[in-house]
Structure formats: C-alpha cells, structure tokens
CSV table of C-alpha atoms in Angstrom, one decimal:
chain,number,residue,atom,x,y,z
O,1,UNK,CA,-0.5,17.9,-0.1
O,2,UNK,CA,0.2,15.0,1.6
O,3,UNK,CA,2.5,12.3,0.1
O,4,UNK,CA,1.9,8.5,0.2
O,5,UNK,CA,3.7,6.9,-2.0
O,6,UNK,CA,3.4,3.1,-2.8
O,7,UNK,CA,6.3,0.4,-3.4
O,8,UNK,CA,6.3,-3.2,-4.0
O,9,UNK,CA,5.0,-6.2,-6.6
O,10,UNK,CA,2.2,-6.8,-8.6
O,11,UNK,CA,-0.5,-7.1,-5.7
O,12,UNK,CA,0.5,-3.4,-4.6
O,13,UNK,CA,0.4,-2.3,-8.2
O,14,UNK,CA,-3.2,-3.6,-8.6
O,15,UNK,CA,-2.3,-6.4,-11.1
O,16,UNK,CA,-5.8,-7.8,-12.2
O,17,UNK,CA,-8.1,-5.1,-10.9
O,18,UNK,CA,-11.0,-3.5,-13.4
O,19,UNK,CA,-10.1,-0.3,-12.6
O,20,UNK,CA,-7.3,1.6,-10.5
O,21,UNK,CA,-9.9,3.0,-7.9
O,22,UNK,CA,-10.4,-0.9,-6.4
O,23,UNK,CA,-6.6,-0.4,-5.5
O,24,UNK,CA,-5.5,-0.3,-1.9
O,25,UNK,CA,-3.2,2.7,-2.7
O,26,UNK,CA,-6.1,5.0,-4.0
O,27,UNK,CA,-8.4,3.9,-1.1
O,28,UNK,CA,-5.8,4.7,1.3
O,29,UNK,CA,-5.4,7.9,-0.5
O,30,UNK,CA,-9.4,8.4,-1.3
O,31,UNK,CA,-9.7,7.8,2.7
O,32,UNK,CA,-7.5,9.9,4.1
O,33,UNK,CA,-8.9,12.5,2.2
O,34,UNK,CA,-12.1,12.4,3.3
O,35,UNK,CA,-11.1,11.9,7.0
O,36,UNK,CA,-9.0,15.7,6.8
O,37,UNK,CA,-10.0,17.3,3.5
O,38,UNK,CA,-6.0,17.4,2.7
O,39,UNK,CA,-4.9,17.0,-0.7
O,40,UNK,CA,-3.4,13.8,-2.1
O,41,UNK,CA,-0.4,13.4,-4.0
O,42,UNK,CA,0.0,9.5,-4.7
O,43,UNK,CA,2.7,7.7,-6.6
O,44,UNK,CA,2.5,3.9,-7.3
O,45,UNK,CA,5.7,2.7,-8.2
O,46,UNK,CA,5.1,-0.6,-7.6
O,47,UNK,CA,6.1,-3.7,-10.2
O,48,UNK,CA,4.7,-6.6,-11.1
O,49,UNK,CA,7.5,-9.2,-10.1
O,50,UNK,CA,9.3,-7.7,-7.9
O,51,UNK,CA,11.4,-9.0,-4.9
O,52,UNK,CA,12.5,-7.1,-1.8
O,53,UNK,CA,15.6,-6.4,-4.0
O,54,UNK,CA,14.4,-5.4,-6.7
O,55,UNK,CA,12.4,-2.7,-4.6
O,56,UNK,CA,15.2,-2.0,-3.3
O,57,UNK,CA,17.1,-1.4,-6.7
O,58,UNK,CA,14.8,-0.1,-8.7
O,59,UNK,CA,11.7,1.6,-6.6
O,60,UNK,CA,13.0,3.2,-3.2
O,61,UNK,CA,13.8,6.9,-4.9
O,62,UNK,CA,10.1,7.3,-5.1
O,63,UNK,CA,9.7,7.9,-1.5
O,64,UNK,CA,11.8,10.7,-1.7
O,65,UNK,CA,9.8,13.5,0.9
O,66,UNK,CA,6.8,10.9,1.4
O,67,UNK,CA,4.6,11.6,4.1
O,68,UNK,CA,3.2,7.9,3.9
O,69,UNK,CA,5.2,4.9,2.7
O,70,UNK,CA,3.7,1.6,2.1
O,71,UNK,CA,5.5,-1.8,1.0
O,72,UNK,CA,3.7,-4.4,0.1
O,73,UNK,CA,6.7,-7.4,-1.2
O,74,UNK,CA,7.3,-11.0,-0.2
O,75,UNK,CA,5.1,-12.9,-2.5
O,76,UNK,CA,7.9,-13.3,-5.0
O,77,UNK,CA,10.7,-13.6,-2.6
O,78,UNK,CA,8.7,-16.6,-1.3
O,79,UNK,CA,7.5,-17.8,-5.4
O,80,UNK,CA,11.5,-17.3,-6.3
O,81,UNK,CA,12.8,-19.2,-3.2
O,82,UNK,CA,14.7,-16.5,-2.3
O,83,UNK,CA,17.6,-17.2,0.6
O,84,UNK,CA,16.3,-15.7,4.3
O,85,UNK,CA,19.3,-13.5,4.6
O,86,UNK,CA,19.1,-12.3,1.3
O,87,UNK,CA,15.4,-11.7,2.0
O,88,UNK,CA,15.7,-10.2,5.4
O,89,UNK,CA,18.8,-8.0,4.0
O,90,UNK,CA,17.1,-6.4,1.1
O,91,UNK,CA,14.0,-5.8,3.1
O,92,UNK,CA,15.8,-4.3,6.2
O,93,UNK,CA,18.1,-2.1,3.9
O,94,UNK,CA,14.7,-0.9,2.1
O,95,UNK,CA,13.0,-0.2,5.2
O,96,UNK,CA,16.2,2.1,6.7
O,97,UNK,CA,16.4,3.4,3.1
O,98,UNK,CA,12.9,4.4,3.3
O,99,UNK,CA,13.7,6.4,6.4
O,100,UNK,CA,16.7,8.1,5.0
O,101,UNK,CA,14.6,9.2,2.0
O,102,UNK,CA,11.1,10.0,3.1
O,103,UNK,CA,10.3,13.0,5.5
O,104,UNK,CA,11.6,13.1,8.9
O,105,UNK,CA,8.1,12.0,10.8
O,106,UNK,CA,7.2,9.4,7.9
O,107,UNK,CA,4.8,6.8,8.2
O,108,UNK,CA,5.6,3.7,6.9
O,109,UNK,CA,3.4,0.5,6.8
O,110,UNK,CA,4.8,-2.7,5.2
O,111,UNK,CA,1.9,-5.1,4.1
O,112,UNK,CA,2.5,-8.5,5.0
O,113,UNK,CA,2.5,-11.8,2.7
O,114,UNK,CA,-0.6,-13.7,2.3
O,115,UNK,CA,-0.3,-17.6,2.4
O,116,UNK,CA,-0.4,-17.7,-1.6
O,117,UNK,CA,-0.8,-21.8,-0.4
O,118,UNK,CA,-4.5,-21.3,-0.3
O,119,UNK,CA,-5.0,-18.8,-3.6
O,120,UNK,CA,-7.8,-20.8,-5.9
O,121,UNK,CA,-5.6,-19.5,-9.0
O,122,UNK,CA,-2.6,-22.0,-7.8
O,123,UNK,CA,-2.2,-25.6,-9.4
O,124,UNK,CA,-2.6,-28.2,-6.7
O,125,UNK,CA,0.9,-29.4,-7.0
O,126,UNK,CA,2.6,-26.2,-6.5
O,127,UNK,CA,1.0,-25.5,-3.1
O,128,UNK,CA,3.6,-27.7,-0.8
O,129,UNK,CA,6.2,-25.6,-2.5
O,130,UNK,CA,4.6,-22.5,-1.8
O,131,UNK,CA,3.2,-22.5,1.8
O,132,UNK,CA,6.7,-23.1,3.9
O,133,UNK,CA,8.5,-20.6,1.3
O,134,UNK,CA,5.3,-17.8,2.1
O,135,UNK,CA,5.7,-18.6,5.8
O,136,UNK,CA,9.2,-18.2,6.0
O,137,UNK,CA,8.9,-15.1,4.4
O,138,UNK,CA,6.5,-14.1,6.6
O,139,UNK,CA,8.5,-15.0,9.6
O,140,UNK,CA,11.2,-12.6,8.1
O,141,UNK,CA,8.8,-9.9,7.3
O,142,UNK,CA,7.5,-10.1,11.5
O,143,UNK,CA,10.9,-9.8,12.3
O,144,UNK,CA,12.5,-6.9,10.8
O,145,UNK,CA,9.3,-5.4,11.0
O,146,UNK,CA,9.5,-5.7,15.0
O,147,UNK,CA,13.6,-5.0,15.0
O,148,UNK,CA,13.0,-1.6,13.2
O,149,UNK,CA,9.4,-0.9,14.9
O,150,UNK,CA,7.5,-0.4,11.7
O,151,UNK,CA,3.9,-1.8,11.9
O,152,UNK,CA,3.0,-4.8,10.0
O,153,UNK,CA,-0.5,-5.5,8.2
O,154,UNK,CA,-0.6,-9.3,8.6
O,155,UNK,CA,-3.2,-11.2,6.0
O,156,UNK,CA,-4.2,-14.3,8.0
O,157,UNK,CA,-4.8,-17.4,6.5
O,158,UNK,CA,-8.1,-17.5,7.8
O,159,UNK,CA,-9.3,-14.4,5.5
O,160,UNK,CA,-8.2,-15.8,2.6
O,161,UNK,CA,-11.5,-17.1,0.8
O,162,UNK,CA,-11.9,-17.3,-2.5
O,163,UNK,CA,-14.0,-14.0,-3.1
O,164,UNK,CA,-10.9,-11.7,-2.1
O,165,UNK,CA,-9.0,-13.1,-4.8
O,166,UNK,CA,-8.9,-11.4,-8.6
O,167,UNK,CA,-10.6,-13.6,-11.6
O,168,UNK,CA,-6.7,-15.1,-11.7
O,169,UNK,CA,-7.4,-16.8,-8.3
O,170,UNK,CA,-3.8,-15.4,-7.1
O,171,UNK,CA,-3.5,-11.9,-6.8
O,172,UNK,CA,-6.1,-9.9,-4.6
O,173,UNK,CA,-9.6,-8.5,-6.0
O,174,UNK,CA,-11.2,-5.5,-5.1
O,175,UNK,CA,-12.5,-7.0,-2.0
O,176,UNK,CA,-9.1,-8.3,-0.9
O,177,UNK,CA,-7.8,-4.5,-1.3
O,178,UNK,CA,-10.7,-3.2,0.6
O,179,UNK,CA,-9.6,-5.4,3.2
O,180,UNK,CA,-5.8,-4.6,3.0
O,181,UNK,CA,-7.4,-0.8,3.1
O,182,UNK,CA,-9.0,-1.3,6.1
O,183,UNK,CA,-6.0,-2.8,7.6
O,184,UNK,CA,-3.5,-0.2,7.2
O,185,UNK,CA,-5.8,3.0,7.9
O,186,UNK,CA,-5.8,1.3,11.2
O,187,UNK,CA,-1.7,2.6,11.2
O,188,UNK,CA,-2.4,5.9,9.8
C-alpha cells in the first residue's frame, strides 16, 4: 500500500468540513488511487492549532515509512505572531525530520499559507494584524521550501473568494480542498 501521511493544523485536519471525504488528504488519497489502482494507507495526524513546532513535537513520528508526506502549517505561526527564526527553525527541522523518518524516495509537499487577511470569517479589525504576519510566513515557508528543494503549493490571494471558505468564513470548504487537491496532485 502506499503511504501518505498528513501533518499540520486545523485546515489539514479538515476542521469545519461535513464530512471527511471533502478533505484534501482523502482526495489526494481517493486520486491516486484511481490514477494506479494501488492501495491507500492514509494517516491524518494533523491538529487543530498547531504551529510548525508543535508539528514538529508532537506529529512528525507519523511519517515514519511514508511514501507521501504533506504539511500543511503556518496559519497559526502567523495568528500567534510567531518570531521568523523560530518559524523558519521549526519548519526546516520538520522538513529534514521528515526525511530522516519517511522512506528513502519520499515525496513531500508542504501546502503554503493562505492570506487569512481576506477570510470573510475574520473581524475587520483583525485583518492589519493578520496580512504582514501571513505574508511573512509565507516568505519563510518559499524559502526553506526552495533551500531544501521540496515543492511548495502556494494559495494566491487572488483564489481566495468567499465560496472556498467553510460556513466559519476562515478555515477552507470543500471547495477550497478541492482546490488544494488539485494543487498538490500536480507534485505527485
């Protein structure tokens, strides 16, 4: 069977959806299987919460023998106002951890932050907090991503309309993982 497991907060877990099956993880896993027949073994251990760190801490040991790693974290690195080098050293050491853990020809896909600035769910006030914290952590994300060549899945601003958002207006719907789905097949 082939492996993916996923790691990271409450968007990767599929806070909010209806039912598991809108998730990115089992439509990754649901399309993969239907591209090769293989079997799927998939293991979410992604948190709502979470921080780079706290992946880090808590959720890396699932990836043991993975065949497919995703990480999707940075939305509450950027919420928590998190320092850059502590961000870019948690997810740098996760991402090499990853590597260690996984199988030897592992693919690994980290899922980029969304500018939360423009989520319909976030009081008005709070957005001029959020945007330069989201964008510096997606400045981090671009870089360690490119320093240890694992692809990034970038969620542009632009895409970010109201319909890909879950009936909180902050965490992604089951369009907004269809999307994400879409995205990271591209980088398997």
């Amino acid at each position: 069977a082939l492996k993916i497991v996923v790691v990271g907060d409450s968007s990767s877990a599929g806070f909010r959806l209806d039912h598991a099956e809108q998730s990115s993880a089992r439509r990754v896993a649901r399309a993969l299987h239907l591209r090769d027949g293989s079997a799927i073994e998939l293991r979410c251990a992604a948190r709502n919460g979470a921080t780079a760190a706290d992946v880090l801490a808590d959720q890396v040991e699932a990836v043991a023998g993975a065949d497919i790693v995703l990480i999707g974290v940075g939305a509450n690195d950027a919420k928590d106002r998190i320092p850059s080098d502590a961000v870019e050293e948690s997810l740098t050491e996760l991402i090499c951890r990853v590597r260690e853990l996984a199988a030897s020809d592992a693919r690994i896909v980290l899922v980029g932050v969304p500018d939360l600035s423009v989520a319909p769910g976030l009081p008005w006030l709070a957005r001029a907090v959020v945007r330069p914290n989201v964008r510096r952590v997606a400045r981090i994300q671009q870089r360690v991503a490119a320093a240890l060549g694992v692809p990034l899945v970038p969620v542009p601003r632009e895409e970010l309309t109201p319909d890909i958002f879950a009936v909180d207006g902050f965490h992604p719907g089951p369009l907004g993982h269809e999307r994400i789905t879409a995205k990271v097949l591209t980088h398997l």
